[in-house]
PDB file of C-alpha atoms in Angstrom:
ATOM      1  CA  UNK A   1    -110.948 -58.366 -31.615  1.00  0.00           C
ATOM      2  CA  UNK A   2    -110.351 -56.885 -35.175  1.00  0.00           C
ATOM      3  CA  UNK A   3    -109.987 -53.323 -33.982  1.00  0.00           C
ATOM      4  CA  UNK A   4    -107.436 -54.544 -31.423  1.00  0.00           C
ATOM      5  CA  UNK A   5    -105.422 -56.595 -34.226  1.00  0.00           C
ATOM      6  CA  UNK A   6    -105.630 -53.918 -36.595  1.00  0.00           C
ATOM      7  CA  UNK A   7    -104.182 -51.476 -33.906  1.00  0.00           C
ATOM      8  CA  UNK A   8    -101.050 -54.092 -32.922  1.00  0.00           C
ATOM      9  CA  UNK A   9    -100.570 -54.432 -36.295  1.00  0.00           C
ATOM     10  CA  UNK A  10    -100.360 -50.462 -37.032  1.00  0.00           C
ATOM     11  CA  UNK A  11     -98.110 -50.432 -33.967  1.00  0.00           C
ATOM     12  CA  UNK A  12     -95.707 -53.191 -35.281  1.00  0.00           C
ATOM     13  CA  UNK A  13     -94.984 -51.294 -38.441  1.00  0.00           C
ATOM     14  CA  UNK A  14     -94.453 -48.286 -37.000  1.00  0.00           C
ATOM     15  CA  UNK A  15     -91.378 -50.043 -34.717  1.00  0.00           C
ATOM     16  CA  UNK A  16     -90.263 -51.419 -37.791  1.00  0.00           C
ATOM     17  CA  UNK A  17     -90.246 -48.663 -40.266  1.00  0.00           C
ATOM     18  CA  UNK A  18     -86.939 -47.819 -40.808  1.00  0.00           C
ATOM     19  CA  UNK A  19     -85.036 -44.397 -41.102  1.00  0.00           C
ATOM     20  CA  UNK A  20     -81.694 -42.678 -42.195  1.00  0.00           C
ATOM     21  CA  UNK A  21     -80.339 -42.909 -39.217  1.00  0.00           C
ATOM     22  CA  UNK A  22     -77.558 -40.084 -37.777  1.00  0.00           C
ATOM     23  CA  UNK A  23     -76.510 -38.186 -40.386  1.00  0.00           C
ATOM     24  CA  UNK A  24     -73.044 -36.103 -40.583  1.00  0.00           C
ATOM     25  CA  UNK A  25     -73.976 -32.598 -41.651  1.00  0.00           C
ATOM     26  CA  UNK A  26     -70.169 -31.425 -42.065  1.00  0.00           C
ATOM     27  CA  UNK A  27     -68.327 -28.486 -40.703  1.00  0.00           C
ATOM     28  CA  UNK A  28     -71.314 -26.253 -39.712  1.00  0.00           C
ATOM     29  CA  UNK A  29     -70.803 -25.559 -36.138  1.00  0.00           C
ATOM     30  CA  UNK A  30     -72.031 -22.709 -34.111  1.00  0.00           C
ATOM     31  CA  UNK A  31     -69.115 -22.338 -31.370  1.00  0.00           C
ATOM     32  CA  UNK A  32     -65.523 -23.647 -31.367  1.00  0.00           C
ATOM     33  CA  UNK A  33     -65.015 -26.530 -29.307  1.00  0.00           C
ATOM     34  CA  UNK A  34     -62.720 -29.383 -28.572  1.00  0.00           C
ATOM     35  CA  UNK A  35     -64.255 -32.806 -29.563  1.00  0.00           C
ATOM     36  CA  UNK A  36     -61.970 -35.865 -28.170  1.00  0.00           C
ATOM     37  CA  UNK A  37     -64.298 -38.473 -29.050  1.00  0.00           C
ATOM     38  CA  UNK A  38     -63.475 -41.600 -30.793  1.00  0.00           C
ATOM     39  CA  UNK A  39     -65.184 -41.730 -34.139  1.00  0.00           C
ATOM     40  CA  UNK A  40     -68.430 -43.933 -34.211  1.00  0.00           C
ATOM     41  CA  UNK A  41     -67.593 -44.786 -38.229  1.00  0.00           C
ATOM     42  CA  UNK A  42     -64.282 -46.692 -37.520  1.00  0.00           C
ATOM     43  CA  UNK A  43     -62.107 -48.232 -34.840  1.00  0.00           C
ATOM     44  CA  UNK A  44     -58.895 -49.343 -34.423  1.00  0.00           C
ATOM     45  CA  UNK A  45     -57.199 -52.187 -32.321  1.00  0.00           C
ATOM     46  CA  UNK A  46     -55.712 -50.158 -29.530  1.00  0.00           C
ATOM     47  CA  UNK A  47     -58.418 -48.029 -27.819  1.00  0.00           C
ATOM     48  CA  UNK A  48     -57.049 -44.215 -28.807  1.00  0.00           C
ATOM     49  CA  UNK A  49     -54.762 -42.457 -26.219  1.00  0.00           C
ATOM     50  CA  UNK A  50     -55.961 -38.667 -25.549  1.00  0.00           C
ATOM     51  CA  UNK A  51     -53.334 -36.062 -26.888  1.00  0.00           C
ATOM     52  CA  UNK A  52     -52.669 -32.454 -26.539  1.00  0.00           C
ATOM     53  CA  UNK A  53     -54.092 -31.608 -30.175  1.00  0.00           C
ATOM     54  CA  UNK A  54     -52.917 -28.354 -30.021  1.00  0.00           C
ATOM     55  CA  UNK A  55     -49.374 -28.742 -29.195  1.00  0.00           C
ATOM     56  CA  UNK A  56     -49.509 -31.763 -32.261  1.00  0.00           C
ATOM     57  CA  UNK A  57     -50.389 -29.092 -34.545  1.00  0.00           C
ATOM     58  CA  UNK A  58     -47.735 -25.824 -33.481  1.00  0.00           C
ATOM     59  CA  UNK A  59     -44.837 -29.034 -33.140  1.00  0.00           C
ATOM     60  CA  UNK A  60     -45.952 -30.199 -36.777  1.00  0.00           C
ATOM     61  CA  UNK A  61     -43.888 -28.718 -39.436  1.00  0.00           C
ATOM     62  CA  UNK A  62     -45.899 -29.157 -42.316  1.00  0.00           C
ATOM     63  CA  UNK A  63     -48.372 -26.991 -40.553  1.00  0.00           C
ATOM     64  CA  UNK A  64     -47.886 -23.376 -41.868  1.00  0.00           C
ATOM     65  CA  UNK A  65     -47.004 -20.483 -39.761  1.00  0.00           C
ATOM     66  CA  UNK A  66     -50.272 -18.581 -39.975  1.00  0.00           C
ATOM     67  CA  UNK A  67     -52.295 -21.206 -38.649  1.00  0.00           C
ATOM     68  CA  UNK A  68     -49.950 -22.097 -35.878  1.00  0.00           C
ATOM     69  CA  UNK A  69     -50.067 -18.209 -35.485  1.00  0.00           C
ATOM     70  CA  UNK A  70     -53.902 -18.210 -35.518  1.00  0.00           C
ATOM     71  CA  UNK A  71     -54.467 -21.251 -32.958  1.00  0.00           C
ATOM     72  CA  UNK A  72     -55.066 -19.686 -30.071  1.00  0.00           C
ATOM     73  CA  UNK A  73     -57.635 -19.758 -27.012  1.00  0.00           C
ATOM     74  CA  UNK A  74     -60.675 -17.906 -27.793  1.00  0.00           C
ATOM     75  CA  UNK A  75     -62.132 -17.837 -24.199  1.00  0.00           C
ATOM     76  CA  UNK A  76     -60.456 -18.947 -21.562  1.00  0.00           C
ATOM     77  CA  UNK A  77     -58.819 -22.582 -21.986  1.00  0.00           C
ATOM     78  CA  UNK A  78     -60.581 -23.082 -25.289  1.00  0.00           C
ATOM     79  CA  UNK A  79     -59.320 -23.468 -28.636  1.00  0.00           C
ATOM     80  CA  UNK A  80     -60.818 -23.566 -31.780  1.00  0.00           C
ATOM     81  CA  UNK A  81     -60.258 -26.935 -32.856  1.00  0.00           C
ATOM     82  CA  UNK A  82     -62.195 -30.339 -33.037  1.00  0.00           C
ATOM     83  CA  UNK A  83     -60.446 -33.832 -32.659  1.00  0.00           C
ATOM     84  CA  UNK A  84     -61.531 -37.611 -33.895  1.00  0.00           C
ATOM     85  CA  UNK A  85     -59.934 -40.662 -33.299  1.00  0.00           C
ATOM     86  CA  UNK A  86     -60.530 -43.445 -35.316  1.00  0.00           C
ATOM     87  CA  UNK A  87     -59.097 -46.112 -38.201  1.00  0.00           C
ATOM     88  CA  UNK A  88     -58.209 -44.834 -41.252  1.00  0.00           C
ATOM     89  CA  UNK A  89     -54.158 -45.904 -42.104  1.00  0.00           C
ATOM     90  CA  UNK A  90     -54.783 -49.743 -40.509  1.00  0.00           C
ATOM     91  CA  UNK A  91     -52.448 -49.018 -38.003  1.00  0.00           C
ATOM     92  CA  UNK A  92     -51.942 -51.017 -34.594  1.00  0.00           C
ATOM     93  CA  UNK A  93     -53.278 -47.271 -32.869  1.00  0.00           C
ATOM     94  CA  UNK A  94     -55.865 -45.049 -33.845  1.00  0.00           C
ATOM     95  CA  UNK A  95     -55.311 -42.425 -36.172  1.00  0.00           C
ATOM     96  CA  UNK A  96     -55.831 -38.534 -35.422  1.00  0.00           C
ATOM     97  CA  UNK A  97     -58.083 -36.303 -37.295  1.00  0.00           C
ATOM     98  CA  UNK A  98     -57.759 -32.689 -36.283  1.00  0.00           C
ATOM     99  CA  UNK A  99     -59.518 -29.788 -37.546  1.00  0.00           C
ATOM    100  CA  UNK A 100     -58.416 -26.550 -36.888  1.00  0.00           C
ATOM    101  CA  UNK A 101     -61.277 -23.864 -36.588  1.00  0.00           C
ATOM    102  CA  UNK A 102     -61.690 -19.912 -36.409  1.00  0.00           C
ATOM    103  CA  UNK A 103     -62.723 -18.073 -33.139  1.00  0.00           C
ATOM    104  CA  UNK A 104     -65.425 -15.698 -34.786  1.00  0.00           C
ATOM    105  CA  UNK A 105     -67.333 -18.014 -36.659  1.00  0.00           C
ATOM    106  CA  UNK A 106     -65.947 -21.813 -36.433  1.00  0.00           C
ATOM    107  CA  UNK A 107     -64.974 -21.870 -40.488  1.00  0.00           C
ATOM    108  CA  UNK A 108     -62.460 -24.672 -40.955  1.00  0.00           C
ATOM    109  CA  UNK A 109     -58.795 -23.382 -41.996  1.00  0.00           C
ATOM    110  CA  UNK A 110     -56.740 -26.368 -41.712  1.00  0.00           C
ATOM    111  CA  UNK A 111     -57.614 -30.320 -41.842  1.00  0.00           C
ATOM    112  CA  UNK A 112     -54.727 -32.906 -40.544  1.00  0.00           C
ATOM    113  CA  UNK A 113     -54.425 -36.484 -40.394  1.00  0.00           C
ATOM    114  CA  UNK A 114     -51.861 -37.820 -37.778  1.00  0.00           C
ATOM    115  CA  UNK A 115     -50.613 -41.500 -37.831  1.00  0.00           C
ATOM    116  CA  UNK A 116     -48.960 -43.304 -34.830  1.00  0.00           C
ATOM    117  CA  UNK A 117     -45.608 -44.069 -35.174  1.00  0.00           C
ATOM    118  CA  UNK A 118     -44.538 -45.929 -32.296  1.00  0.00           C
ATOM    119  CA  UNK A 119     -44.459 -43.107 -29.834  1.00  0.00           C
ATOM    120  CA  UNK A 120     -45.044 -40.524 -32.005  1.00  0.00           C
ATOM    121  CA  UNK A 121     -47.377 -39.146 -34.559  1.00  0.00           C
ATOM    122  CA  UNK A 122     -46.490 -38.639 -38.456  1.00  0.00           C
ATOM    123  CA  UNK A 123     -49.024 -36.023 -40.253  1.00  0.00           C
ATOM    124  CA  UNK A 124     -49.875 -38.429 -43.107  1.00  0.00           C
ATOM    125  CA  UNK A 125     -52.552 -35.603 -44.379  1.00  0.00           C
ATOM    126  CA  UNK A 126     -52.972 -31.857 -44.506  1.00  0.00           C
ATOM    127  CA  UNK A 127     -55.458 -29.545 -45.982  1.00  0.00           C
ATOM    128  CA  UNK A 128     -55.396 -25.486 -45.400  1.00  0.00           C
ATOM    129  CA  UNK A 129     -57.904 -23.410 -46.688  1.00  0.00           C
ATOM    130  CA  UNK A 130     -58.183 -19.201 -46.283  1.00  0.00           C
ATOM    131  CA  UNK A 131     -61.982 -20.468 -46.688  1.00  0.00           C
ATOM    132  CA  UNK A 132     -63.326 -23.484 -45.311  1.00  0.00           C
ATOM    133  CA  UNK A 133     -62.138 -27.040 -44.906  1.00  0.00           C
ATOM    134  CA  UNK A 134     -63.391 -29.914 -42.722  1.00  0.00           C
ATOM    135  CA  UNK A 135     -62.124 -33.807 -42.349  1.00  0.00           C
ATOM    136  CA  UNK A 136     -63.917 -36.224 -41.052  1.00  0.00           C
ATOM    137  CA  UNK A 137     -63.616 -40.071 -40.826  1.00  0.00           C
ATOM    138  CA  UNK A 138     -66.807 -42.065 -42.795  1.00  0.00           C
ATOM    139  CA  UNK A 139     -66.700 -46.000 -42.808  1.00  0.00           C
ATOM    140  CA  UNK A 140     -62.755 -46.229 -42.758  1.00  0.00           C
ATOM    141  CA  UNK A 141     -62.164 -43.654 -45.505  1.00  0.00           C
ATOM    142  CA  UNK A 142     -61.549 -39.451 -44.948  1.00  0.00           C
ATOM    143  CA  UNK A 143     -63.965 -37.462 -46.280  1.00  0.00           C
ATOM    144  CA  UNK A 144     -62.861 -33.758 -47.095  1.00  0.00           C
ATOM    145  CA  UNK A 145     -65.553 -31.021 -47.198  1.00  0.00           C
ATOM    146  CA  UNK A 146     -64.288 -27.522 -48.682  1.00  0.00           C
ATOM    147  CA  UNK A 147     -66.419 -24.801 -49.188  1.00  0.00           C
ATOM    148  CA  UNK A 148     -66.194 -22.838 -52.471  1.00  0.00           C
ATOM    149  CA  UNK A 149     -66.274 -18.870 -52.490  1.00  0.00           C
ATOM    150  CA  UNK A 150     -66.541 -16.442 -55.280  1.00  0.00           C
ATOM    151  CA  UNK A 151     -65.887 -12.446 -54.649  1.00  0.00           C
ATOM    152  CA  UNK A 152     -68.504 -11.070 -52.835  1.00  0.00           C
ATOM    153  CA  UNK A 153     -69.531 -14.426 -51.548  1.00  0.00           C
ATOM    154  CA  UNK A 154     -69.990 -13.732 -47.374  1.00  0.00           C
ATOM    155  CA  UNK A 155     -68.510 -16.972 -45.110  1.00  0.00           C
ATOM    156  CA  UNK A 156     -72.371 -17.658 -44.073  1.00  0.00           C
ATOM    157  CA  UNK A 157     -73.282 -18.231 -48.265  1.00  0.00           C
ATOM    158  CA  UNK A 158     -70.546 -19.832 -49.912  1.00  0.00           C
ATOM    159  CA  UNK A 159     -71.220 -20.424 -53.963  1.00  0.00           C
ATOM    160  CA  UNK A 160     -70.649 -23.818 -53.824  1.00  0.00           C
ATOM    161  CA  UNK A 161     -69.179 -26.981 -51.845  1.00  0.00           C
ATOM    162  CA  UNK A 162     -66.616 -29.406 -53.008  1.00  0.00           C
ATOM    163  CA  UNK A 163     -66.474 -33.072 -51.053  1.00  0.00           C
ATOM    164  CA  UNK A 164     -63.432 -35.727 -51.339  1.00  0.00           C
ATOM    165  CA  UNK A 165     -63.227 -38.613 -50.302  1.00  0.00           C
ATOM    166  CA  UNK A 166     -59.648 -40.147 -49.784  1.00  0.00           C
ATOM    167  CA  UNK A 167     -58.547 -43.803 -48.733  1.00  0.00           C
ATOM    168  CA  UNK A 168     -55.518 -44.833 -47.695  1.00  0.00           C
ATOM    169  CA  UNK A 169     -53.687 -47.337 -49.849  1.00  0.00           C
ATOM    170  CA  UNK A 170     -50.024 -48.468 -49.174  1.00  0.00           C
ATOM    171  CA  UNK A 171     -48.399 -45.469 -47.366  1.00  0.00           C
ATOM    172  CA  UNK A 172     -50.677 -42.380 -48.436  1.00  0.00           C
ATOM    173  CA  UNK A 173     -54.462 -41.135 -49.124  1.00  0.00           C
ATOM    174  CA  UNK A 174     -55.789 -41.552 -52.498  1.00  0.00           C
ATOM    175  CA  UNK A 175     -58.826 -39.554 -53.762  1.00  0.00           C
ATOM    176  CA  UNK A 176     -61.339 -42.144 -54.702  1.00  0.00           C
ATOM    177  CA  UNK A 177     -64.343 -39.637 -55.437  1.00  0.00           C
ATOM    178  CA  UNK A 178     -65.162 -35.965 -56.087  1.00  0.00           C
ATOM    179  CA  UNK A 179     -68.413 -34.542 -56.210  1.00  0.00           C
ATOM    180  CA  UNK A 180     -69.492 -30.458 -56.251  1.00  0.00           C
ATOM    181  CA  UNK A 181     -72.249 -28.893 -55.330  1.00  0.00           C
ATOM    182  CA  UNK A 182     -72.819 -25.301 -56.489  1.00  0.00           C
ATOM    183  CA  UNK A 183     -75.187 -23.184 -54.439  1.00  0.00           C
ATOM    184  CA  UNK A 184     -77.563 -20.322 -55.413  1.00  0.00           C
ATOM    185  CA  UNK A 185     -77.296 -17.286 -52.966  1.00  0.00           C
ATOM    186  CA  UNK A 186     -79.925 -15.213 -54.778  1.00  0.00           C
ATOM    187  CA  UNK A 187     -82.762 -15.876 -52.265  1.00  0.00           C
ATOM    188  CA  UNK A 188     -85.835 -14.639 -53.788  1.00  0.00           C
ATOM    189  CA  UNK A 189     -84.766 -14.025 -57.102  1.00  0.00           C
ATOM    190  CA  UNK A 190     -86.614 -13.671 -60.161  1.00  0.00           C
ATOM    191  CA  UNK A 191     -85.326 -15.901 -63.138  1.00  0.00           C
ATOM    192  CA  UNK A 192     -84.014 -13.851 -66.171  1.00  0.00           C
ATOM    193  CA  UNK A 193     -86.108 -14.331 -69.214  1.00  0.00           C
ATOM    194  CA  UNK A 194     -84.303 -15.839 -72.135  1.00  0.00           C
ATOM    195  CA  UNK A 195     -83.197 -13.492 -74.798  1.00  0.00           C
ATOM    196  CA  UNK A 196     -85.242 -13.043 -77.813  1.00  0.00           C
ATOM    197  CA  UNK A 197     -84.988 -15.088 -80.959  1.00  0.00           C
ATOM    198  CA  UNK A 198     -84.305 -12.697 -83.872  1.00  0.00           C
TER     199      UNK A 198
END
């Protein structure tokens, strides 16, 4: 009888120990695709409305000309870009987070937040980076993820990462927080010895 309480008991607390969950690992992605999935963060009051993310981004003129140049299908009807829907302005609809990617290697080069506007959608947010950028929407607020390269620094080993978090307050995004992370490529390295004292 003590064996078999001991083992319900073990059981019980394995159900109950807890974890951290799902966790958002950022713009790492190994192919581009198109993501038209309402974020699980955030929602809004009117379920979101599927749009044609790529013609939002070549009719938006705040988007510049080499990215609109850039976006194109990589194999057959596929671009390179990734799209959330989700609450991030308080608006009646759901706001649009698109991220526009590269063919070769899926490295972010432009971020864009689009607001409905009755029938149309304002960008409220953009972020272009010759590097890498990513947006994404955590607990209401948009979280930026740029990667930081030095010369000589390959795309696969950045020197560093820089997130931001913005929330919108009134009529725009405010950064709230900044943190950076800087990265050591040498793999395998030996540390330098300190100089000696003279």
């Amino acid at each position: 009888m003590v064996t078999v309480l001991a083992a319900l008991g073990l059981s019980l607390a394995a159900c109950s120990t807890g974890g951290a969950g799902a966790r958002d690992e950022g713009p790492a992605r190994s192919e581009p695709v198109v993501s038209t999935s309402p974020s699980p963060t955030a929602s809004a009051a009117v379920p979101p409305k599927k749009i044609d993310a790529v013609r939002l981004v070549k009719d938006d003129p705040k988007v510049s000309t080499a990215i609109k140049r850039d976006l194109k299908p990589c194999a057959g009807n596929s671009y390179p870009i990734d799209v959330t829907y989700g609450n991030l302005t308080g608006g009646a609809s759901s706001d649009v987070v698109v991220n526009v990617q590269t063919c070769a290697d899926a490295v972010g080069i432009g971020s864009y937040v689009y607001r409905a506007e009755g029938d149309k959608y304002e960008n409220v947010f953009s972020a272009e980076e010759p590097a890498s950028v990513y947006a994404e929407i955590d607990r209401g607020d948009l979280v930026v993820t740029k990667q930081m390269y030095e010369k000589g620094d390959s795309v696969a080993y950045p020197s560093g990462e820089e997130v931001i978090t913005y929330h919108w307050t009134s009529s725009r995004f405010v950064e709230t927080e900044r943190t950076r992370s800087d990265f050591n490529n040498s793999v395998g390295a030996e540390p330098s010895a300190p100089p000696d004292a003279d």
